[in-house]
XYZ file of C-alpha atoms in Angstrom:
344
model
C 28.459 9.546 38.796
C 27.710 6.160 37.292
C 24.425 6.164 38.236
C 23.333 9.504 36.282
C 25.467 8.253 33.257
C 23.205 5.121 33.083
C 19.981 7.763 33.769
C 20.933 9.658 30.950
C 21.602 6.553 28.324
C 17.936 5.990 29.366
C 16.379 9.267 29.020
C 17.936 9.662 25.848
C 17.445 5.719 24.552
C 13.568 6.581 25.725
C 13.705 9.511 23.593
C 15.356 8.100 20.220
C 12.525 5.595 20.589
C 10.113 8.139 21.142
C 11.334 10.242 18.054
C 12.336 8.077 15.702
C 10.549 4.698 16.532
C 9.273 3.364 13.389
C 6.870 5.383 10.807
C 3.592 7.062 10.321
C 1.659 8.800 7.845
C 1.543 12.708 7.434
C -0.556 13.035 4.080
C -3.514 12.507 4.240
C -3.582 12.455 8.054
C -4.844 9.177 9.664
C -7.433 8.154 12.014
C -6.323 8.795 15.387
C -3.366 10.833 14.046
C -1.317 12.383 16.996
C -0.311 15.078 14.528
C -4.111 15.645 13.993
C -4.457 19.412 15.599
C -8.132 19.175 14.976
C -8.162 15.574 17.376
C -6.678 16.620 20.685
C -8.590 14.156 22.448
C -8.422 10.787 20.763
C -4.956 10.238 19.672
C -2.744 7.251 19.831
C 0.840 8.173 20.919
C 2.394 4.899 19.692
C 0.854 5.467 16.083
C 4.212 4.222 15.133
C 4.058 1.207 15.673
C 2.994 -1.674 13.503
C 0.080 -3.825 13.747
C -0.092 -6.610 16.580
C 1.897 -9.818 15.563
C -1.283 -11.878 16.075
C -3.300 -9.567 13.852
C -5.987 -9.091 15.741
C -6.045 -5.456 15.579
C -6.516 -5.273 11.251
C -7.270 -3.394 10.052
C -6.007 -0.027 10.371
C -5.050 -1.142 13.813
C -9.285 -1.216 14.783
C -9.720 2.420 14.476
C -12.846 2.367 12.102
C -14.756 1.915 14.179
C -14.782 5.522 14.918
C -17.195 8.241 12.942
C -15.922 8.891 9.720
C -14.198 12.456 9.326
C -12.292 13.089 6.198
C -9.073 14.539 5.765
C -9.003 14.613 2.264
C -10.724 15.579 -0.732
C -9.763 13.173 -3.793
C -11.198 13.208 -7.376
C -11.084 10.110 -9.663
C -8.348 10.079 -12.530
C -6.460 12.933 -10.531
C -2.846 12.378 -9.123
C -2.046 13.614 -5.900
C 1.195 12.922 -3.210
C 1.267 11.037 0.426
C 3.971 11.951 2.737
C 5.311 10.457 5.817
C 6.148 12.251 9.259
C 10.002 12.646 8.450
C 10.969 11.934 12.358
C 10.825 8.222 11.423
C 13.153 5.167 11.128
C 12.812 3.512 7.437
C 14.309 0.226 8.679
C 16.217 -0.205 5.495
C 13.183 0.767 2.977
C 10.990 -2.255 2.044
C 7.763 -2.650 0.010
C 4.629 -0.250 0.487
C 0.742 -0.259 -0.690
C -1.515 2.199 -1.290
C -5.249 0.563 -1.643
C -8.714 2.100 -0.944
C -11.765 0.668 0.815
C -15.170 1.302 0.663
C -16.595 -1.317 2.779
C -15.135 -0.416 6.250
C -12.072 -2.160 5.451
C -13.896 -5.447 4.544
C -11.634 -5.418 1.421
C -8.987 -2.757 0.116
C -8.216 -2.490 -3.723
C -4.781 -2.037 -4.683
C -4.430 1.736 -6.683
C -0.025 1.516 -6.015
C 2.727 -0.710 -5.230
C 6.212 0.110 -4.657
C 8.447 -2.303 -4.364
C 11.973 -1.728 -3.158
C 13.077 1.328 -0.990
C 9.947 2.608 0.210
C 9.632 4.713 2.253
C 12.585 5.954 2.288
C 11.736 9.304 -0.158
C 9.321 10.051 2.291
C 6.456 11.292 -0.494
C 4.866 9.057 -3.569
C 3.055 10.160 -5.874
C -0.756 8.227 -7.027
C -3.402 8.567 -8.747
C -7.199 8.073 -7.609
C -8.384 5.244 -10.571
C -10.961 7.059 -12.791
C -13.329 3.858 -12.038
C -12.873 4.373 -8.460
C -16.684 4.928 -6.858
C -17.431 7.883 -5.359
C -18.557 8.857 -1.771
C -16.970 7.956 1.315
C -13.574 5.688 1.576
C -10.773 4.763 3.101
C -7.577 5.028 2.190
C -4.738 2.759 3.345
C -0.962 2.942 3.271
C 0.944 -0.932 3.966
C 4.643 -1.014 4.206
C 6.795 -4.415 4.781
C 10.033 -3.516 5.997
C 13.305 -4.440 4.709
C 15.582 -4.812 8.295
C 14.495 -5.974 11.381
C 11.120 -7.416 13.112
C 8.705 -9.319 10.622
C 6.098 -6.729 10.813
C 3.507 -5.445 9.011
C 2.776 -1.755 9.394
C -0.687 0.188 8.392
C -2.179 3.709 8.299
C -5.562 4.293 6.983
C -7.366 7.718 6.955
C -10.816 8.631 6.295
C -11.288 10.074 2.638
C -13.818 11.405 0.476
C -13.806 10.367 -3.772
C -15.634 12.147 -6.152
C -16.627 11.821 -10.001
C -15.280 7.785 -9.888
C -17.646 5.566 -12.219
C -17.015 2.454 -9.841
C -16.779 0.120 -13.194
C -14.949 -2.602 -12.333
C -12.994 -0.895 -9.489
C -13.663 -4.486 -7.863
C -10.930 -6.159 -10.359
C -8.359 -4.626 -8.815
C -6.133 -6.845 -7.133
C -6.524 -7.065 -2.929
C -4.387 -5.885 -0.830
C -0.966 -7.929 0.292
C -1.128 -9.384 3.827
C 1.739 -10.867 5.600
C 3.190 -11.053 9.568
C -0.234 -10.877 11.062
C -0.684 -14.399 12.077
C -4.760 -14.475 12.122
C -5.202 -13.036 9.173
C -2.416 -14.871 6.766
C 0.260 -17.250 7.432
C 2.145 -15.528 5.144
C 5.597 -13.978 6.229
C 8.250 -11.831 4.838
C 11.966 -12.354 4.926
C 14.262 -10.459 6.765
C 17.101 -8.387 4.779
C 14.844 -8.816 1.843
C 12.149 -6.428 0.058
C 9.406 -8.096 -0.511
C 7.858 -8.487 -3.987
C 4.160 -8.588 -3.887
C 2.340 -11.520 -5.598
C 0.066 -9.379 -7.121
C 0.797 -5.934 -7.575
C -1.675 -4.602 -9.998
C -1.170 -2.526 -13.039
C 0.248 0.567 -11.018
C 4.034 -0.396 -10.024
C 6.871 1.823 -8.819
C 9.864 -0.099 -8.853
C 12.657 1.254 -6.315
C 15.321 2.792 -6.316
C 16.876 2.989 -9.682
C 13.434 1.722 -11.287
C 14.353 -1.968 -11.376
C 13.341 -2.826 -7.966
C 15.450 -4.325 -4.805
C 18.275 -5.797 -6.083
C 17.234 -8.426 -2.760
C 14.132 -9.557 -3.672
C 12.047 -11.124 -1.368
C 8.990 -13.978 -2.035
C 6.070 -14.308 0.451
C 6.466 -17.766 2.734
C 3.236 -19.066 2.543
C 1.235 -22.176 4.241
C -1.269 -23.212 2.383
C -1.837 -26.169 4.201
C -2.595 -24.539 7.877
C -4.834 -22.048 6.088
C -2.666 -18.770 4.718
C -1.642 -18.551 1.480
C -0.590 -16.029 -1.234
C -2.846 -14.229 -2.923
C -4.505 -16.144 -5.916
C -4.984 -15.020 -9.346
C -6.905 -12.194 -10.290
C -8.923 -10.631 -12.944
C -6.258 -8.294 -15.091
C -7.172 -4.784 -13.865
C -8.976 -2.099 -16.816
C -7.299 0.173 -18.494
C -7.997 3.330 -16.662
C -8.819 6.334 -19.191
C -6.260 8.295 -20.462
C -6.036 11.775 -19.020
C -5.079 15.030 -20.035
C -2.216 16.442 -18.186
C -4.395 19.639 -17.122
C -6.665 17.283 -15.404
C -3.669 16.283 -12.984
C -1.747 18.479 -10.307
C -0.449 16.760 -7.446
C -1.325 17.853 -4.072
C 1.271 17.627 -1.027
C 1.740 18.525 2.544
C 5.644 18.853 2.969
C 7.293 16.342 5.309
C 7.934 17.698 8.393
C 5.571 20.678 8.259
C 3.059 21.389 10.402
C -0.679 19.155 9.156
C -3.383 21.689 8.447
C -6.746 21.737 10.145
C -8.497 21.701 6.758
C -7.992 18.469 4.765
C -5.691 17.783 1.938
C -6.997 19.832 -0.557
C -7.877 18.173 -4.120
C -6.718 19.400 -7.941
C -8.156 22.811 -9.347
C -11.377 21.805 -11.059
C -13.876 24.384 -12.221
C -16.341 21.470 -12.367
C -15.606 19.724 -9.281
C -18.038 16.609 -8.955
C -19.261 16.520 -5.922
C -19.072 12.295 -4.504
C -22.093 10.407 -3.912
C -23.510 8.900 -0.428
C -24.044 5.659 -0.496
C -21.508 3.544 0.203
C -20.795 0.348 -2.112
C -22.574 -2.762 -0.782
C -19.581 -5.210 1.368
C -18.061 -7.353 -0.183
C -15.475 -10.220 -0.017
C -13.674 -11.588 -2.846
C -15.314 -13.837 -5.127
C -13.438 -17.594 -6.260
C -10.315 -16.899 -8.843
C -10.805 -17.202 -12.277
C -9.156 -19.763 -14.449
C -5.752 -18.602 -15.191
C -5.531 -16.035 -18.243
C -2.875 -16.154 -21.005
C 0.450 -15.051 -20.207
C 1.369 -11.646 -21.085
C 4.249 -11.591 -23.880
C 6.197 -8.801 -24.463
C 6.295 -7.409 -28.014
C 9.234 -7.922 -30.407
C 10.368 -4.803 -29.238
C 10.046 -6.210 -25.423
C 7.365 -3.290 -24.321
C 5.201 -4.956 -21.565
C 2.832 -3.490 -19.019
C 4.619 -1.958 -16.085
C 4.109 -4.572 -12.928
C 2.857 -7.637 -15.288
C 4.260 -10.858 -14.761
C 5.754 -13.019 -17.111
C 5.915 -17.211 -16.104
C 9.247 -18.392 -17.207
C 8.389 -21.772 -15.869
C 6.390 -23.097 -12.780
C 8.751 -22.427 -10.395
C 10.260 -18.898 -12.166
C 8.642 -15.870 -12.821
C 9.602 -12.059 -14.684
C 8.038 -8.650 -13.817
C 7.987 -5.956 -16.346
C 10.284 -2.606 -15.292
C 8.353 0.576 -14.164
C 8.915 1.760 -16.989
C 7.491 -0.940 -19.477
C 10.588 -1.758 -21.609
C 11.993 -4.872 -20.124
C 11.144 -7.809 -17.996
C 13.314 -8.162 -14.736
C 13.938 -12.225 -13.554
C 12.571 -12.216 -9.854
C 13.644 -15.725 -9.598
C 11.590 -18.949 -7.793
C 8.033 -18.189 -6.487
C 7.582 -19.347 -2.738
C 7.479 -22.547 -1.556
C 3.438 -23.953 -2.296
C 2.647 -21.742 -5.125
C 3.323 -21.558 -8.767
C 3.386 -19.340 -11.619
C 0.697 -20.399 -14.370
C -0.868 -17.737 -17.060
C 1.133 -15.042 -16.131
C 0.011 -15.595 -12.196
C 1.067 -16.744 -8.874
C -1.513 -18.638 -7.058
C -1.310 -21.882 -4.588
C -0.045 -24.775 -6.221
């Protein structure tokens, strides 16, 4: 009797591991996606899982290397919505990513950040920048969780942009790296959600829109070769758009993925994307630091800006641009200059 207790406390610990181990995303579907029905062959059961601690398999844990197949359809300056598999463990929330790449993942480009809570909704919303290029991408969804393991999970799926200009899509801040030892020494602390050095202009803050009330800073060592992510050029203002040129697109969590991919916005005039790929690129030496965003009397600031209250303190501005929230000391090595964090 004892021994089929213990056999069943392992089927069924195998199973809640199998189930509910971790996260992975739904929509768009990504490379290697074992909920792919059109992929029966080449599927990684353990999609769940995060990338190796040493890093060596980023990014998007090596898969692109395969041929590129898209599973969605996006069109610059149109909003659309991601989902994740809802058989998932959230690990307390965290922060997440979205960023796009159009040099193999040579580089990704920030379009979202959410920090705080994610992913526990399960679906965000984002919009494709109207100076994204067009032609063939890839899109990437990061999350840091909250609880447990220092890890640092990605998805990336193969997509297709069209009608982007590609003006100055390159200004967009790079992606946030941390927990994947040859790639950063950067590392997130546990219990806390971390707050991304550089967000860009496109923040979500979660849950109650002003962020984790435990915020977390990036540990950084400069001096064996990581470090946080240096100042950037301030993103453009994308165009404004029209609200009949946006309608979200979403696969339901939990449903069954389609064969066909996600599908994009109604568009009589759909612009069909462009070949060639942008030329590879890596990023080019930081600028000097820029003056310091200041709120208005009225206290309006950009959503996701930073504000320097000293060196060693720094402000973000609430999702919803009316107030700055204190995020406290910036991590050990850096400092906050010009409205930027950067490597002391």
């Amino acid at each position: 009797m004892t021994i089929v207790y213990h056999v069943i406390i392992l089927v069924l610990g195998f199973l809640g591991h199998g189930v509910y181990s971790h996260m992975q995303l739904l929509n768009p579907l990504p490379i290697r996606s074992p909920l792919d029905p059109s992929n029966p062959a080449n599927r990684d059961i353990n999609y769940k899982d995060p990338l190796w601690k040493n890093g060596s398999n980023y990014p998007c844990k090596g898969y692109l290397t395969d041929s590129f197949k898209a599973t969605a359809e996006y069109k610059a300056g149109n909003e659309y919505e991601m989902a994740i598999d809802q058989n998932t463990a959230t690990h307390g929330g965290g922060s997440c990513q979205i960023s796009l790449s159009y040099d193999q993942g040579k580089s990704f480009r920030v379009i979202k950040s959410i920090i705080g809570g994610c992913p526990i909704p399960l679906k965000y919303k984002f919009k494709i920048p109207s100076n994204a290029p067009s032609g063939k991408a890839v899109f990437a969804w990061t999350w840091f969780n909250r609880i447990g393991n220092r890890e640092m999970y990605m998805n990336c799926a193969y997509v297709n942009v069209a009608g982007g200009s590609g003006d100055g899509f390159d200004s967009l801040p790079e992606l946030f790296k941390a927990n994947v030892a040859l790639q950063t020494k950067c590392e997130t602390d546990e219990g806390l959600a971390i707050v991304f050095p550089d967000p860009g202009s496109v923040v979500e803050l979660g849950p109650d829109g002003n962020g984790p009330p435990n915020r977390g800073i990036a540990k950084c060592d400069s001096s064996s070769g990581g470090q946080a992510p240096g100042p950037k050029p301030e993103p453009p203002t994308p165009a404004p758009q029209s609200p009949a040129d946006s309608s979200p697109t979403s696969t339901p969590a939990g449903s069954s993925p389609q064969q066909t991919p996600a599908s994009p916005p109604l568009d009589s005039n759909p612009t069909p994307p462009s070949n060639p790929m942008p030329d590879a690129g890596g990023q080019g030496s930081s600028p000097p630091p820029a003056a310091a965003p200041a709120p208005g009397s009225s206290g309006v600031c950009t959503a996701g800006s930073i504000k320097c209250d000293s060196e060693s303190t720094w402000s973000m501005c609430s999702g919803d641009g009316s107030h700055y929230i204190s995020m406290g000391s910036v991590a050990a090595g850096t400092t906050c200059r010009g409205g930027k964090i950067g490597v002391a």
